[in-house]
Amino acid sequence: MRKYEVIFVVRPDITEEEIAKLIGLMEGVVAGAGGAVEKVEKLGRRRLAYRVARQREGFYVLFLVSGSGDTVKEFERRLKVTDAVIKYMTVRVDEEMERAAKLKELRAKQEARRPRLKPAAAPPAPAAGEPAVG
């Protein structure tokens, strides 16, 4: 199963209860299509960079979904026909997660091979009659 990140923007005039219903509906769509919702995050109301459907603001919701391409296709179809959703975007993130894990592992190996330098010893204190150097 592949992992996808789906973010969508809901019209600002929609209430919190309606947004919760929409999130429940979308979770049901994913489950019905054979996928799994790993995370749902409400990002809140934000100003849009440009007008979308005559709106200046929107309520952002982020889904992290595991499933096949058909699961995401059905999810996007439902977003398209839902009047409350004004914009959405889907990104496949499983390759990015693998790449980040490999990079972390590589850095750990490089750190293990790098010789550790011992901290320099403190310079000896000057004798009672000598001026301090430095």
mmCIF file of C-alpha atoms in Angstrom:
data_model
loop_
_atom_site.group_PDB
_atom_site.id
_atom_site.type_symbol
_atom_site.label_atom_id
_atom_site.label_comp_id
_atom_site.label_asym_id
_atom_site.label_seq_id
_atom_site.Cartn_x
_atom_site.Cartn_y
_atom_site.Cartn_z
ATOM 1 C CA MET A 1 0.000 0.000 0.000
ATOM 2 C CA ARG A 2 1.211 3.440 -0.844
ATOM 3 C CA LYS A 3 0.921 6.512 1.334
ATOM 4 C CA TYR A 4 -0.684 9.722 0.171
ATOM 5 C CA GLU A 5 -1.077 13.136 1.725
ATOM 6 C CA VAL A 6 -4.350 14.833 0.805
ATOM 7 C CA ILE A 7 -4.976 18.423 1.797
ATOM 8 C CA PHE A 8 -8.228 20.172 1.050
ATOM 9 C CA VAL A 9 -9.723 23.588 1.707
ATOM 10 C CA VAL A 10 -13.284 23.981 2.941
ATOM 11 C CA ARG A 11 -15.350 27.157 2.501
ATOM 12 C CA PRO A 12 -15.022 29.488 5.524
ATOM 13 C CA ASP A 13 -18.797 29.734 6.103
ATOM 14 C CA ILE A 14 -19.009 26.021 6.994
ATOM 15 C CA THR A 15 -19.415 25.323 10.736
ATOM 16 C CA GLU A 16 -17.144 23.113 12.856
ATOM 17 C CA GLU A 17 -19.876 20.455 13.107
ATOM 18 C CA GLU A 18 -20.258 20.294 9.328
ATOM 19 C CA ILE A 19 -16.476 20.038 8.938
ATOM 20 C CA ALA A 20 -16.460 17.152 11.441
ATOM 21 C CA LYS A 21 -19.217 15.427 9.410
ATOM 22 C CA LEU A 22 -17.218 15.953 6.211
ATOM 23 C CA ILE A 23 -14.105 14.457 7.817
ATOM 24 C CA GLY A 24 -16.147 11.439 8.997
ATOM 25 C CA LEU A 25 -17.588 11.032 5.504
ATOM 26 C CA MET A 26 -14.121 11.113 3.928
ATOM 27 C CA GLU A 27 -12.787 8.583 6.445
ATOM 28 C CA GLY A 28 -15.695 6.321 5.448
ATOM 29 C CA VAL A 29 -14.873 6.754 1.760
ATOM 30 C CA VAL A 30 -11.274 5.670 2.365
ATOM 31 C CA ALA A 31 -12.319 2.681 4.468
ATOM 32 C CA GLY A 32 -14.945 1.672 1.910
ATOM 33 C CA ALA A 33 -12.376 1.756 -0.890
ATOM 34 C CA GLY A 34 -10.001 -0.549 1.008
ATOM 35 C CA GLY A 35 -7.624 2.058 2.397
ATOM 36 C CA ALA A 36 -6.755 3.317 5.854
ATOM 37 C CA VAL A 37 -6.585 6.810 7.296
ATOM 38 C CA GLU A 38 -3.394 7.144 9.314
ATOM 39 C CA LYS A 39 -3.787 10.740 10.424
ATOM 40 C CA VAL A 40 -6.292 13.589 10.183
ATOM 41 C CA GLU A 41 -5.156 17.066 11.109
ATOM 42 C CA LYS A 42 -7.302 20.182 11.165
ATOM 43 C CA LEU A 43 -4.971 23.016 10.231
ATOM 44 C CA GLY A 44 -7.584 25.689 10.850
ATOM 45 C CA ARG A 45 -8.797 28.783 9.055
ATOM 46 C CA ARG A 46 -6.158 30.526 6.936
ATOM 47 C CA ARG A 47 -6.001 33.235 4.348
ATOM 48 C CA LEU A 48 -5.683 31.953 0.775
ATOM 49 C CA ALA A 49 -2.897 33.207 -1.493
ATOM 50 C CA TYR A 50 -5.469 34.075 -4.151
ATOM 51 C CA ARG A 51 -9.244 33.954 -4.496
ATOM 52 C CA VAL A 52 -10.732 30.515 -4.968
ATOM 53 C CA ALA A 53 -14.471 30.246 -5.679
ATOM 54 C CA ARG A 54 -14.836 33.893 -4.596
ATOM 55 C CA GLN A 55 -13.352 33.115 -1.181
ATOM 56 C CA ARG A 56 -10.374 34.809 0.499
ATOM 57 C CA GLU A 57 -10.124 32.368 3.424
ATOM 58 C CA GLY A 58 -10.567 28.666 3.899
ATOM 59 C CA PHE A 59 -10.437 25.915 6.512
ATOM 60 C CA TYR A 60 -7.561 23.504 5.805
ATOM 61 C CA VAL A 61 -7.765 19.763 6.555
ATOM 62 C CA LEU A 62 -4.874 17.310 6.065
ATOM 63 C CA PHE A 63 -5.298 13.538 5.618
ATOM 64 C CA LEU A 64 -2.517 10.934 5.575
ATOM 65 C CA VAL A 65 -3.963 7.938 3.718
ATOM 66 C CA SER A 66 -2.628 4.444 2.967
ATOM 67 C CA GLY A 67 -4.145 2.667 0.020
ATOM 68 C CA SER A 68 -4.111 1.982 -3.676
ATOM 69 C CA GLY A 69 -4.535 4.413 -6.531
ATOM 70 C CA ASP A 70 -8.223 3.486 -6.726
ATOM 71 C CA THR A 71 -8.666 4.534 -3.098
ATOM 72 C CA VAL A 72 -7.240 7.970 -3.824
ATOM 73 C CA LYS A 73 -9.220 8.255 -7.051
ATOM 74 C CA GLU A 74 -12.481 7.675 -5.156
ATOM 75 C CA PHE A 75 -11.401 10.094 -2.404
ATOM 76 C CA GLU A 76 -10.682 12.811 -4.989
ATOM 77 C CA ARG A 77 -13.958 12.139 -6.803
ATOM 78 C CA ARG A 78 -15.879 12.664 -3.572
ATOM 79 C CA LEU A 79 -13.958 15.883 -2.864
ATOM 80 C CA LYS A 80 -14.779 17.122 -6.368
ATOM 81 C CA VAL A 81 -18.547 16.673 -5.958
ATOM 82 C CA THR A 82 -18.679 18.074 -2.415
ATOM 83 C CA ASP A 83 -19.823 21.700 -2.558
ATOM 84 C CA ALA A 84 -18.081 22.669 0.694
ATOM 85 C CA VAL A 85 -14.615 21.801 -0.686
ATOM 86 C CA ILE A 86 -13.143 24.569 -2.823
ATOM 87 C CA LYS A 87 -9.652 23.172 -3.480
ATOM 88 C CA TYR A 88 -7.705 19.950 -2.880
ATOM 89 C CA MET A 89 -4.307 18.442 -3.629
ATOM 90 C CA THR A 90 -2.936 14.903 -3.361
ATOM 91 C CA VAL A 91 0.755 14.021 -3.046
ATOM 92 C CA ARG A 92 2.315 10.570 -2.852
ATOM 93 C CA VAL A 93 4.689 10.597 0.122
ATOM 94 C CA ASP A 94 5.856 6.998 0.572
ATOM 95 C CA GLU A 95 8.937 7.537 -1.624
ATOM 96 C CA GLU A 96 9.810 10.718 0.253
ATOM 97 C CA MET A 97 9.533 8.913 3.598
ATOM 98 C CA GLU A 98 11.812 6.111 2.371
ATOM 99 C CA ARG A 99 14.294 8.650 1.007
ATOM 100 C CA ALA A 100 14.338 10.517 4.336
ATOM 101 C CA ALA A 101 14.883 7.266 6.263
ATOM 102 C CA LYS A 102 17.797 6.275 3.997
ATOM 103 C CA LEU A 103 19.344 9.722 4.339
ATOM 104 C CA LYS A 104 19.067 9.537 8.137
ATOM 105 C CA GLU A 105 20.685 6.088 8.135
ATOM 106 C CA LEU A 106 23.500 7.291 5.860
ATOM 107 C CA ARG A 107 24.203 10.264 8.124
ATOM 108 C CA ALA A 108 24.316 7.981 11.165
ATOM 109 C CA LYS A 109 26.882 5.737 9.413
ATOM 110 C CA GLN A 110 28.988 8.751 8.453
ATOM 111 C CA GLU A 111 28.914 10.013 12.042
ATOM 112 C CA ALA A 112 29.995 6.586 13.287
ATOM 113 C CA ARG A 113 32.975 6.495 10.890
ATOM 114 C CA ARG A 114 34.092 10.047 11.608
ATOM 115 C CA PRO A 115 36.883 10.088 14.207
ATOM 116 C CA ARG A 116 36.000 11.971 17.343
ATOM 117 C CA LEU A 117 38.398 14.708 18.342
ATOM 118 C CA LYS A 118 39.190 14.977 22.000
ATOM 119 C CA PRO A 119 38.587 18.402 23.474
ATOM 120 C CA ALA A 120 41.770 20.431 23.822
ATOM 121 C CA ALA A 121 43.247 20.602 27.282
ATOM 122 C CA ALA A 122 43.027 23.944 29.015
ATOM 123 C CA PRO A 123 46.264 25.978 28.792
ATOM 124 C CA PRO A 124 48.325 25.964 31.973
ATOM 125 C CA ALA A 125 47.729 28.861 34.310
ATOM 126 C CA PRO A 126 50.491 31.524 34.278
ATOM 127 C CA ALA A 127 52.934 31.582 37.148
ATOM 128 C CA ALA A 128 52.494 34.196 39.839
ATOM 129 C CA GLY A 129 54.957 36.728 38.406
ATOM 130 C CA GLU A 130 54.376 36.190 34.642
ATOM 131 C CA PRO A 131 51.967 38.262 32.530
ATOM 132 C CA ALA A 132 49.004 36.432 31.005
ATOM 133 C CA VAL A 133 49.358 35.630 27.283
ATOM 134 C CA GLY A 134 46.435 35.915 24.943
#
